[in-house]
Coordinates of C-alpha atoms and ligand atoms in Angstrom, one line a residue:
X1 CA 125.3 92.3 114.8
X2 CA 124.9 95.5 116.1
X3 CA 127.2 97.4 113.7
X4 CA 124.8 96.0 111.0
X5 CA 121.7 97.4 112.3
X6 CA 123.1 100.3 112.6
X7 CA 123.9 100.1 109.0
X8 CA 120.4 99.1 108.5
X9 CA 119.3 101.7 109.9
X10 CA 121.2 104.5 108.5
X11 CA 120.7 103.3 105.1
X12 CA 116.9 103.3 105.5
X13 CA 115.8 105.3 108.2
X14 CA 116.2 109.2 108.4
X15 CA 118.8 110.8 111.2
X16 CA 116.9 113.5 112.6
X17 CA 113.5 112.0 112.9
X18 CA 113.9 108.3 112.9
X19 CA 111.0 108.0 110.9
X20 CA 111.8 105.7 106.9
X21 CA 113.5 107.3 104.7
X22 CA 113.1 107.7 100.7
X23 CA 114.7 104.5 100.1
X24 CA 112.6 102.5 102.3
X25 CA 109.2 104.3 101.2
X26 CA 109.7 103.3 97.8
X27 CA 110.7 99.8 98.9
X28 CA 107.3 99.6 101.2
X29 CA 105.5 101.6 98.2
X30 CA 106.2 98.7 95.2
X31 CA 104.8 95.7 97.9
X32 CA 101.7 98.1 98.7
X33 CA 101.0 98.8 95.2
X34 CA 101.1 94.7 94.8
X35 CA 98.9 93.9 97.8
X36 CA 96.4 96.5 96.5
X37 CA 96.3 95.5 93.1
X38 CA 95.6 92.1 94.6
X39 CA 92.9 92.6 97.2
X40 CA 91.4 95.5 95.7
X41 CA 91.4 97.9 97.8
X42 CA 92.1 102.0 97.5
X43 CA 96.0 103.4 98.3
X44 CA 97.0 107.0 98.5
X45 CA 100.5 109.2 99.2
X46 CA 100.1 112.4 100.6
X47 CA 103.1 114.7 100.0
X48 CA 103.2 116.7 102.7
X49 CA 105.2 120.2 102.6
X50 CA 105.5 122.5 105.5
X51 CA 104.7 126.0 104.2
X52 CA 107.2 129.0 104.6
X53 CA 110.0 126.1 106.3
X54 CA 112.8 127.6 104.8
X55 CA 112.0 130.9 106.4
X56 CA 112.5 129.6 110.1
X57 CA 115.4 128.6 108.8
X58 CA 116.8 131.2 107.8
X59 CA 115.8 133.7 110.4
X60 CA 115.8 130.8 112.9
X61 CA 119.1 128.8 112.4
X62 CA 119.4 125.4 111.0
X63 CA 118.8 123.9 114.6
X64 CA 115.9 125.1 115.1
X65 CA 115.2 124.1 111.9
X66 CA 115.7 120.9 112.8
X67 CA 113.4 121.0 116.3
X68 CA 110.3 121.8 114.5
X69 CA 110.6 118.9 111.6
X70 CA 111.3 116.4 114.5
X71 CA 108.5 117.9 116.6
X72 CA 106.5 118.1 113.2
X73 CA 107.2 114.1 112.6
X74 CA 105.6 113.3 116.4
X75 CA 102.5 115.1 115.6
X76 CA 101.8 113.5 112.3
X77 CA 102.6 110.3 114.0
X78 CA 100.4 111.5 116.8
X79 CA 97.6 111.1 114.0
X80 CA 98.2 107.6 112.5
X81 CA 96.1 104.5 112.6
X82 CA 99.4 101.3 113.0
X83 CA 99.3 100.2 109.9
X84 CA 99.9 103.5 108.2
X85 CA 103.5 104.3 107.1
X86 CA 105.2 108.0 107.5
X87 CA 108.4 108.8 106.2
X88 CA 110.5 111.8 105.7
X89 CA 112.2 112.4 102.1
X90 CA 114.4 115.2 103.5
X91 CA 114.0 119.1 104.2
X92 CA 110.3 119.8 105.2
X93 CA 109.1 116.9 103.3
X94 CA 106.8 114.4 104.5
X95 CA 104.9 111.4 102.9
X96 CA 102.5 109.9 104.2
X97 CA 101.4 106.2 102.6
X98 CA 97.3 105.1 103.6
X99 CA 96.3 101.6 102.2
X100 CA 93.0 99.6 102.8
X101 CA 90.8 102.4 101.5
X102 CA 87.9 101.9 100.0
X103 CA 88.1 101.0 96.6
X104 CA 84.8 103.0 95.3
X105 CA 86.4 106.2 94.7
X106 CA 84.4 109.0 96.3
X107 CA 84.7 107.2 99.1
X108 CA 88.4 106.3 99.1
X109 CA 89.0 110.2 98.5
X110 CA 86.5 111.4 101.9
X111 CA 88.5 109.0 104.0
X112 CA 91.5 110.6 102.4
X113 CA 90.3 113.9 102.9
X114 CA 89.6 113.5 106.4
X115 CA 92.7 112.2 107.3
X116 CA 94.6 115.2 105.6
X117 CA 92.2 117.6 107.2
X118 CA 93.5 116.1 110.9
X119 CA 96.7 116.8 109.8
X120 CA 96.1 120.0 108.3
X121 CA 95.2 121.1 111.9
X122 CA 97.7 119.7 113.9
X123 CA 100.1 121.3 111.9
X124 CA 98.7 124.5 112.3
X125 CA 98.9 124.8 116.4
X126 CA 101.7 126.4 117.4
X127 CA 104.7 124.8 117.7
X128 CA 107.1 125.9 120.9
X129 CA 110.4 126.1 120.5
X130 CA 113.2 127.6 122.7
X131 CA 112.1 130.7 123.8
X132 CA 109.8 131.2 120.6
X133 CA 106.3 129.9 119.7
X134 CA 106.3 129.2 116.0
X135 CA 103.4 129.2 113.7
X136 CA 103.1 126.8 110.7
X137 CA 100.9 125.0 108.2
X138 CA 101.6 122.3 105.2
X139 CA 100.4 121.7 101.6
X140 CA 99.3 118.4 101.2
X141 CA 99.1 117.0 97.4
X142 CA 97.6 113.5 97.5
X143 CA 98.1 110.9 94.5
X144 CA 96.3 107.4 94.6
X145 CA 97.3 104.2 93.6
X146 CA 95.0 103.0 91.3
X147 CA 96.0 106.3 89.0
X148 CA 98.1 104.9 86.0
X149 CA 102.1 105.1 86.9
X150 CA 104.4 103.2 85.9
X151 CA 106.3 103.2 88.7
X152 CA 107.0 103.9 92.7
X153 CA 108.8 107.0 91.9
X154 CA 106.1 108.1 88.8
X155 CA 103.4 108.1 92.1
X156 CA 105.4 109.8 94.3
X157 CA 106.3 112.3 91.7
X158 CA 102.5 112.7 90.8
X159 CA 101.7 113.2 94.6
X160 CA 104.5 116.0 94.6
X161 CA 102.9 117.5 91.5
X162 CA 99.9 118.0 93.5
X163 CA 101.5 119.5 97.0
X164 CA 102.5 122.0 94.6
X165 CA 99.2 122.9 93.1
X166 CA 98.0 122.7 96.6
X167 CA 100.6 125.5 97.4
X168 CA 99.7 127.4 94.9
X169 CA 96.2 127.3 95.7
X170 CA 97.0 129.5 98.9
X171 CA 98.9 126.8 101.0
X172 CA 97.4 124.9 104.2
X173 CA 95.4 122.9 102.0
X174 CA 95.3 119.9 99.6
X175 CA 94.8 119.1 95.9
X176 CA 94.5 115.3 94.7
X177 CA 96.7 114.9 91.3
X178 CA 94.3 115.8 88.6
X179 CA 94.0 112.6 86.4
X180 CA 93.7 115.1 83.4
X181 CA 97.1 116.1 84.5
X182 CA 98.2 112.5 83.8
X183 CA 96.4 112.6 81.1
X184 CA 98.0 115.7 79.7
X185 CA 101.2 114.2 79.8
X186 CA 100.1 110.7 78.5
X187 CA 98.9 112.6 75.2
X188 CA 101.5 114.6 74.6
X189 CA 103.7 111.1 74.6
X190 CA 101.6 109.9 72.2
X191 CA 101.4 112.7 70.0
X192 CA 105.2 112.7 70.5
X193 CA 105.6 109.2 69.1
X194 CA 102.8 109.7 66.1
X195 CA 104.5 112.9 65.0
X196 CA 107.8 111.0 64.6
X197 CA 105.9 108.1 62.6
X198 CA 104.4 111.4 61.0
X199 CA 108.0 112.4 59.1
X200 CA 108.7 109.1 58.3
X201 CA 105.1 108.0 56.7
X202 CA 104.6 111.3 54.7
X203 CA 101.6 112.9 57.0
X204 CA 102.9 116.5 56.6
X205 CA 102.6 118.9 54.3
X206 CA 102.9 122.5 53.3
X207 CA 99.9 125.0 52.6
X208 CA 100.4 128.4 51.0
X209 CA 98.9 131.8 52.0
X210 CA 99.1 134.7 49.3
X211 CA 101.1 137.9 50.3
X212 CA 100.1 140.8 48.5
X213 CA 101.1 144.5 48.1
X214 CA 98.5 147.3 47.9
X215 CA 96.9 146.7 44.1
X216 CA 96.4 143.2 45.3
X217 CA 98.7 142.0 43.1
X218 CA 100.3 138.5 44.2
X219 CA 104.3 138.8 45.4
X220 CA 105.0 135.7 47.3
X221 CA 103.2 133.4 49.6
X222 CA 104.5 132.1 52.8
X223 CA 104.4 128.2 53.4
X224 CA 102.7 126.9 56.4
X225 CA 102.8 123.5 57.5
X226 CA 100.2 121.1 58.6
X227 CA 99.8 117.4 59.7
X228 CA 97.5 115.2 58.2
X229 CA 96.6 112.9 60.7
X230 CA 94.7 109.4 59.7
X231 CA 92.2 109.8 63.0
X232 CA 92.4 113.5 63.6
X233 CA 92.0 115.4 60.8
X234 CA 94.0 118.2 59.9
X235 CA 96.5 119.5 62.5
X236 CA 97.2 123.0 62.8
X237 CA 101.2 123.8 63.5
X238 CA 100.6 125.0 67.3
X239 CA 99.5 121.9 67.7
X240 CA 102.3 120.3 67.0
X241 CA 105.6 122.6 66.2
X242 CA 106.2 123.4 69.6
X243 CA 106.3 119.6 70.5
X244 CA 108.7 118.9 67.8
X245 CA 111.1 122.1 69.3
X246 CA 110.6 120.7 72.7
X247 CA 111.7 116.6 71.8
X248 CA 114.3 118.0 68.6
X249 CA 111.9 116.5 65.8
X250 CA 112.0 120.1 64.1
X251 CA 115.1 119.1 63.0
X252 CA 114.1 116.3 60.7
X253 CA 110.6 118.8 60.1
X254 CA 111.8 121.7 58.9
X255 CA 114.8 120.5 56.6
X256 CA 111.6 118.6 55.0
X257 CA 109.7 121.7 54.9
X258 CA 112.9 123.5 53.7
X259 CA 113.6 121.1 50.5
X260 CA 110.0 120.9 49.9
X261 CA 109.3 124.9 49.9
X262 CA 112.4 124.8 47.9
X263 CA 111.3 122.1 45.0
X264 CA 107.9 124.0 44.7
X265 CA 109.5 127.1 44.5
X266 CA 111.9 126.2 41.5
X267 CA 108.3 124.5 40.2
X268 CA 106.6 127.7 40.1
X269 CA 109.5 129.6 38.4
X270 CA 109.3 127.6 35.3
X271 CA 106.7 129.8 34.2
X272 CA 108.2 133.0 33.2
X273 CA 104.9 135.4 34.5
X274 CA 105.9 133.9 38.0
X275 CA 109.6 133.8 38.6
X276 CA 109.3 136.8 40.6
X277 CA 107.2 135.3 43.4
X278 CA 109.0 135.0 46.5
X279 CA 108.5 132.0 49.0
X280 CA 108.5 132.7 52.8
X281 CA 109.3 129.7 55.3
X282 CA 109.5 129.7 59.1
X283 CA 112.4 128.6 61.1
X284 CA 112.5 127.1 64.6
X285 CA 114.9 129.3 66.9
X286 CA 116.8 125.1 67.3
X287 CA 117.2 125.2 63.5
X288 CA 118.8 127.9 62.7
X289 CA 121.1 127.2 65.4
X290 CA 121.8 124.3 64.4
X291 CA 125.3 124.0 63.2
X292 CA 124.1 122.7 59.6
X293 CA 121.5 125.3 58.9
X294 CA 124.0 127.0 56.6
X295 CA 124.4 124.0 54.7
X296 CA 121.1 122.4 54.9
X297 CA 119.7 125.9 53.1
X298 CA 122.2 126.0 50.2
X299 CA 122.1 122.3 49.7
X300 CA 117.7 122.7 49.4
X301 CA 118.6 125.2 47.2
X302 CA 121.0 123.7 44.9
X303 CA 119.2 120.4 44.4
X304 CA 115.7 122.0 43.8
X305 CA 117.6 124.7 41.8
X306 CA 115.5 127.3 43.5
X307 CA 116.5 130.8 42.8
X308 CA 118.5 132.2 46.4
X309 CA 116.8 135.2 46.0
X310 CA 113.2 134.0 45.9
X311 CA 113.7 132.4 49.3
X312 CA 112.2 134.2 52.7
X313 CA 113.1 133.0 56.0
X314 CA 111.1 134.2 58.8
X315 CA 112.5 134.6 62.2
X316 CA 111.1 135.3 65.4
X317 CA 111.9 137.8 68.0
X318 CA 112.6 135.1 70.4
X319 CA 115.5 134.2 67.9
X320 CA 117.5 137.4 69.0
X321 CA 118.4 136.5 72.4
X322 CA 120.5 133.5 72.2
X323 CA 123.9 133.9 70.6
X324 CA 123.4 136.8 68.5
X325 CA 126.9 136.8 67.1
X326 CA 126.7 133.5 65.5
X327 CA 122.7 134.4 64.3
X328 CA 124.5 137.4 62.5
X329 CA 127.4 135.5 61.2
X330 CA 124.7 132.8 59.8
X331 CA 122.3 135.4 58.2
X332 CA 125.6 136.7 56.3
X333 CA 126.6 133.6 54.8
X334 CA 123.2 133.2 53.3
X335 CA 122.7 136.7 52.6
X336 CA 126.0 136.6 50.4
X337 CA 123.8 134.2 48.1
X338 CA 121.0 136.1 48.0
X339 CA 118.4 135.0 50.8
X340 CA 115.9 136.8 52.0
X341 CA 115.0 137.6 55.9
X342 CA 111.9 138.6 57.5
X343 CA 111.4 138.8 61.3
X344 CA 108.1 137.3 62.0
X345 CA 105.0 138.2 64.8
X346 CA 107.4 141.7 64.7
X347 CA 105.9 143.5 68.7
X348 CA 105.2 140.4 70.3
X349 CA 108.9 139.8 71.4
X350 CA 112.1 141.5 72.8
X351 CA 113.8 143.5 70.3
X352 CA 116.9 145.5 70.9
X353 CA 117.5 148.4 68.5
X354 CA 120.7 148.0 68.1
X355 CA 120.7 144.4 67.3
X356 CA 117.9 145.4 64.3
X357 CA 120.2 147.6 63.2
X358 CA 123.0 144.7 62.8
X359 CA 120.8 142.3 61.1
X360 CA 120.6 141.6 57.7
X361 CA 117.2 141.8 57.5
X362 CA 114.9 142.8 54.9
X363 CA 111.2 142.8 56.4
X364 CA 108.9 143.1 59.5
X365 CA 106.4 141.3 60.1
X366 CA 103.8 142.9 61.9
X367 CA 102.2 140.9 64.3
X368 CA 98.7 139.7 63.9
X369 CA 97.6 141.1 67.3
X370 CA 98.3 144.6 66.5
X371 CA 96.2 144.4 63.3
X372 CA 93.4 143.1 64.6
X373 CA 91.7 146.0 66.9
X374 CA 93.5 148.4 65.1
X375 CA 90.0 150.0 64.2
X376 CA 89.6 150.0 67.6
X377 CA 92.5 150.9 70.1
X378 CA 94.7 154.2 69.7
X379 CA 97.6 151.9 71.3
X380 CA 97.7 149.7 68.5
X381 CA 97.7 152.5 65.9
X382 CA 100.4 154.3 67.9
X383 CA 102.4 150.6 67.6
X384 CA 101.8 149.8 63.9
X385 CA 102.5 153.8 63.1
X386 CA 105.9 153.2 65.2
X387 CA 106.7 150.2 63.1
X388 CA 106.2 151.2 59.9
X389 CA 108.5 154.2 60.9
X390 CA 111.6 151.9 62.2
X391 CA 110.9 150.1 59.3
X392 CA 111.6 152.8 57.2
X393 CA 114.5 154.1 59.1
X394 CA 116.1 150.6 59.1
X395 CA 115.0 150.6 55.5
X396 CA 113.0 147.3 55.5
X397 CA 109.8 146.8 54.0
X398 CA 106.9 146.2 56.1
X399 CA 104.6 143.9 55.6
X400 CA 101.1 143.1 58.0
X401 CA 100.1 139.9 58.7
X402 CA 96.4 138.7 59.8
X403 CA 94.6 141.2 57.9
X404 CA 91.4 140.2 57.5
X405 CA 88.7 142.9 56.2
X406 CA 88.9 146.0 54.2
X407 CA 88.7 147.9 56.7
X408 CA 91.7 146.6 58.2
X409 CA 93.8 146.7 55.0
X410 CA 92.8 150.5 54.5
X411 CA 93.8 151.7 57.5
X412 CA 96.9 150.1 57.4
X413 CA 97.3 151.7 54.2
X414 CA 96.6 155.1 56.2
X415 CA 99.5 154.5 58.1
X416 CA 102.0 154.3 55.7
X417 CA 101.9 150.2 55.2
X418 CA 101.7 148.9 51.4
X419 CA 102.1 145.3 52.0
X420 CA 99.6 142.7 53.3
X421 CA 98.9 139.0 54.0
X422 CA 95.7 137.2 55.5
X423 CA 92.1 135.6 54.9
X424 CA 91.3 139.2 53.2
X425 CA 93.5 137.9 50.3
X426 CA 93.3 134.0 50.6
X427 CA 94.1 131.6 53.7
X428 CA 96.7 129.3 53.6
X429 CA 95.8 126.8 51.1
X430 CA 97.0 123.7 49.2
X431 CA 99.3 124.6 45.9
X432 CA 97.3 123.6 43.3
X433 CA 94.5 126.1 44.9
X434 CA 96.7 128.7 44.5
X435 CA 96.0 128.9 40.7
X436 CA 99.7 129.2 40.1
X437 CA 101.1 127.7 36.8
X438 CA 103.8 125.0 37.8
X439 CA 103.5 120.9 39.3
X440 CA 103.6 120.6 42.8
X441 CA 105.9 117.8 43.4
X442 CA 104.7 115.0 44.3
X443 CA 106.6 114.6 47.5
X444 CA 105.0 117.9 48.8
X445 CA 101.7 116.7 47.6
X446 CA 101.3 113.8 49.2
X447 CA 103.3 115.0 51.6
X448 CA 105.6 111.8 51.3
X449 CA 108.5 111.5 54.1
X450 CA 111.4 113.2 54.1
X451 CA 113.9 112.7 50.9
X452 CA 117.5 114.3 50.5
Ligands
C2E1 P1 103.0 132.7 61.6 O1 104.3 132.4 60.9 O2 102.9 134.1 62.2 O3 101.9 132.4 60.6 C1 100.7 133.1 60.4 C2 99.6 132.4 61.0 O4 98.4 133.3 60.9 C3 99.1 131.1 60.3 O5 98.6 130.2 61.3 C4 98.0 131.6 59.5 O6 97.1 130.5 59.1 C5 97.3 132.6 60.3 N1 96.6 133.6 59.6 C6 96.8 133.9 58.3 N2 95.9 134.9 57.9 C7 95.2 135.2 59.0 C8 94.1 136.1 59.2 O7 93.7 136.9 58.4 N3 93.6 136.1 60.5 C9 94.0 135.3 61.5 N4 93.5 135.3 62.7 N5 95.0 134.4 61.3 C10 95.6 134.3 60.1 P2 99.2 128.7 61.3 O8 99.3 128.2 59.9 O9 98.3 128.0 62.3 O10 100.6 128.9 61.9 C11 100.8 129.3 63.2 C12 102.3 129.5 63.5 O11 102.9 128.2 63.4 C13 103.0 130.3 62.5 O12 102.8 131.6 62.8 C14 104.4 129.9 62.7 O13 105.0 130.5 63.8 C15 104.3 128.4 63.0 N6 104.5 127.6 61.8 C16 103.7 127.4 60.8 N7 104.4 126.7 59.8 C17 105.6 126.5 60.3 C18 106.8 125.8 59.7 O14 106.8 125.3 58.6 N8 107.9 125.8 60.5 C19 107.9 126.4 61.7 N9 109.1 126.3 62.4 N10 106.9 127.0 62.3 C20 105.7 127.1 61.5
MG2 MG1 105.4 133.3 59.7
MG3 MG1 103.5 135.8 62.2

């Protein structure tokens, strides 16, 4: 009998303080959630943290480590009403579970806050130890129970959330978990799940945005996707490209986007006065590593019957840190048939030199930004003036991006640059807009789901 309460109590009470352990808070946590669903009344966790812990540690030794969180669990003891539970999750971490608050929330969160505050002070009186007097404090983060979780552990994990907000709002304090936090999170799930109903029920599609050189005349246009969505209108690709990166639906999105651009490129080039125009897509840093990039462009290009060398692909800077041999070895094999590259938002990223030097590339890209208050801002100049100059070092034409007024477009021209894209010359814009001769296949269109 007694060999099994020790077992008992190893397995759900913690060593150095006696107080519960994780186990048993979670266990106490799922019944409390119960009883206050069922009589209605407000529950809260308060994560507690001891601020700059690991520092005593360190300079301290582990054993007097291990005096202060033992003297650290009597004092927040010190503070409880009985029915309150405290338990220790390990390290300097505390949690602290209140039920039979009030359910009308300002008040539930004053009781909550007092309670924290008394904790918050006794906390900060000095702590003696052997032959040292030690001063601490604790960020509290406090989550309550009738926020939507789904579980014991989502709660606890929200209450954490907040101890660190609370940290980095200066320490000794305490932050409640922002419901627009949760809320944040619950969106982005569902945005997650509509974009992947998105592919399959033919809500994307690509617009095009004239790139001209400096008679104005029309040399290509660079495809930009967007999601039509049934409630919210049309949704711009930041809302939604770096979501598909993040959860791998860029996969499935841009080999649509690639056999689409490609199937409206070999459109366009039935008419003779256009098979010169060049079509520029962007690719995702996780697709063009992809092993079947390689593949997945030639085979867009071979069913479509595109022409190689009408095709752009636009990389980013951010591209050029990961793996750069295989990036190289991949531009190559495309190259070889005739594909173009362009490296896209050109000053916003990390270059190396000598990696630009290496690249089969064949345009910059200059950034947006730089354009923009470069009227303005002798820095800017000095950048766009340096670009132009690598550009025609490296021998790679240079093109500016986001120009949007004449003014803009003749100073660039000042500098040296004889290639332009933005609202001056159109914004990106549906294909039959474009006044181009050629059908726009219906699958791009309507943006219908992916095919091939
Ligand atoms: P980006 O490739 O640098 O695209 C240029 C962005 O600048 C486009 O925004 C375009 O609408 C906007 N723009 C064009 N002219 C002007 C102008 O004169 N002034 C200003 N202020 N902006 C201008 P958009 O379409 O919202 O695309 C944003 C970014 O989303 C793109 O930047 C690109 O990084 C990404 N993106 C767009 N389409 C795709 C795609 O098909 N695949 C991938 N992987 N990324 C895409
Ligand atoms: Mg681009
Ligand atoms: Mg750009």
């Amino acid at each position: 009998k007694k060999n099994l309460e020790q077992i008992h109590q190893l397995a759900f009470y913690d060593a150095l303080t006696g107080l519960p352990n994780r186990r048993l808070l979670l266990d106490r946590l799922q019944f409390a959630l119960a009883r206050s669903a069922r009589n209605r009344r407000e529950g809260a966790l308060l994560f507690i943290d001891l601020d700059n812990f690991k520092q005593l540690n360190d300079t301290l030794g582990h054993d007097m480590g291990d005096l202060l969180l033992q003297q650290v669990g009597d004092r927040l003891l010190d503070q409880l009403r009985q029915e309150d539970s405290l338990a220790r999750l390990g390290g300097d971490e505390f949690v602290l579970m209140l039920e039979n608050l009030d359910p009308e929330p300002q008040a539930a969160i004053a009781a909550i806050e007092q309670v924290a505050d008394k904790l918050l002070r006794a906390l900060a009186k000095p702590f003696e130890l052997p032959g040292h007097s030690h001063d601490s404090s604790a960020s509290i983060g406090v989550a309550l129970f009738s926020q939507p979780h789904d579980r014991p552990e989502e709660l606890l994990k929200h209450a954490d959330l907040a101890m660190y907000e609370a940290k980095a709002a200066g320490r000794n304090t305490l932050r409640f978990f922002d419901p627009r936090m949760q809320q944040a999170l619950t969106a982005r799930a569902a945005l997650e799940h509509e974009l992947r109903r998105a592919l399959a029920d033919g809500q994307l599609l690509l617009h095009y945005q004239p790139q001209v050189d400096q008679h104005g005349t029309l040399l290509g246009v660079e495809a930009l996707v967007r999601w039509q969505h049934p409630q919210r209108g049309l949704v711009p690709p930041g809302e939604f490209i770096p979501l598909a990166e993040g959860c791998g639906l860029i996969l499935p999105i841009g080999r649509w986007i690639l056999h689409s651009a490609c199937r409206q490129l070999a459109s366009w080039a039935q008419d003779p006065g256009q098979t010169g125009l060049t079509l520029a897509i962007n690719v995702s840093a996780r697709q063009f590593h992809h092993p079947d990039f390689v593949a997945d462009v030639l085979a867009a290009l071979t069913e479509s019957g595109a022409d190689p060398q009408r095709l752009e692909l636009e990389l980013t800077e951010s591209q050029l840190v990961q793996d750069i041999e295989a990036l190289i070895g991949k531009m190559g094999q495309l190259k070889a048939h005739g594909v173009r590259f362009s490296l896209d938002d050109f000053g916003t990223g990390y270059s190396s030199l000598s990696y630009l030097k290496r690249l089969p590339l064949d345009q910059l890209k200059i950034d947006r930004s730089f354009v923009h208050d470069l009227q303005g801002s002798a820095s800017d100049t000095a950048i766009v003036r340096t670009i132009l100059a690598l550009g025609q070092a490296l021998e790679l034409r240079v093109i500016a991006e986001g120009v949007e007024n004449q003014a803009q477009r003749d100073a660039l021209l000042r500098l040296g640059c004889h290639y332009f894209q933005g609202y001056l010359y159109g914004a990106p814009q549906p294909a039959e807009q474009l006044g181009l001769h050629g059908t726009t296949p219906a699958s791009v269109r309507q943006g219908a789901g992916l095919q091939g």
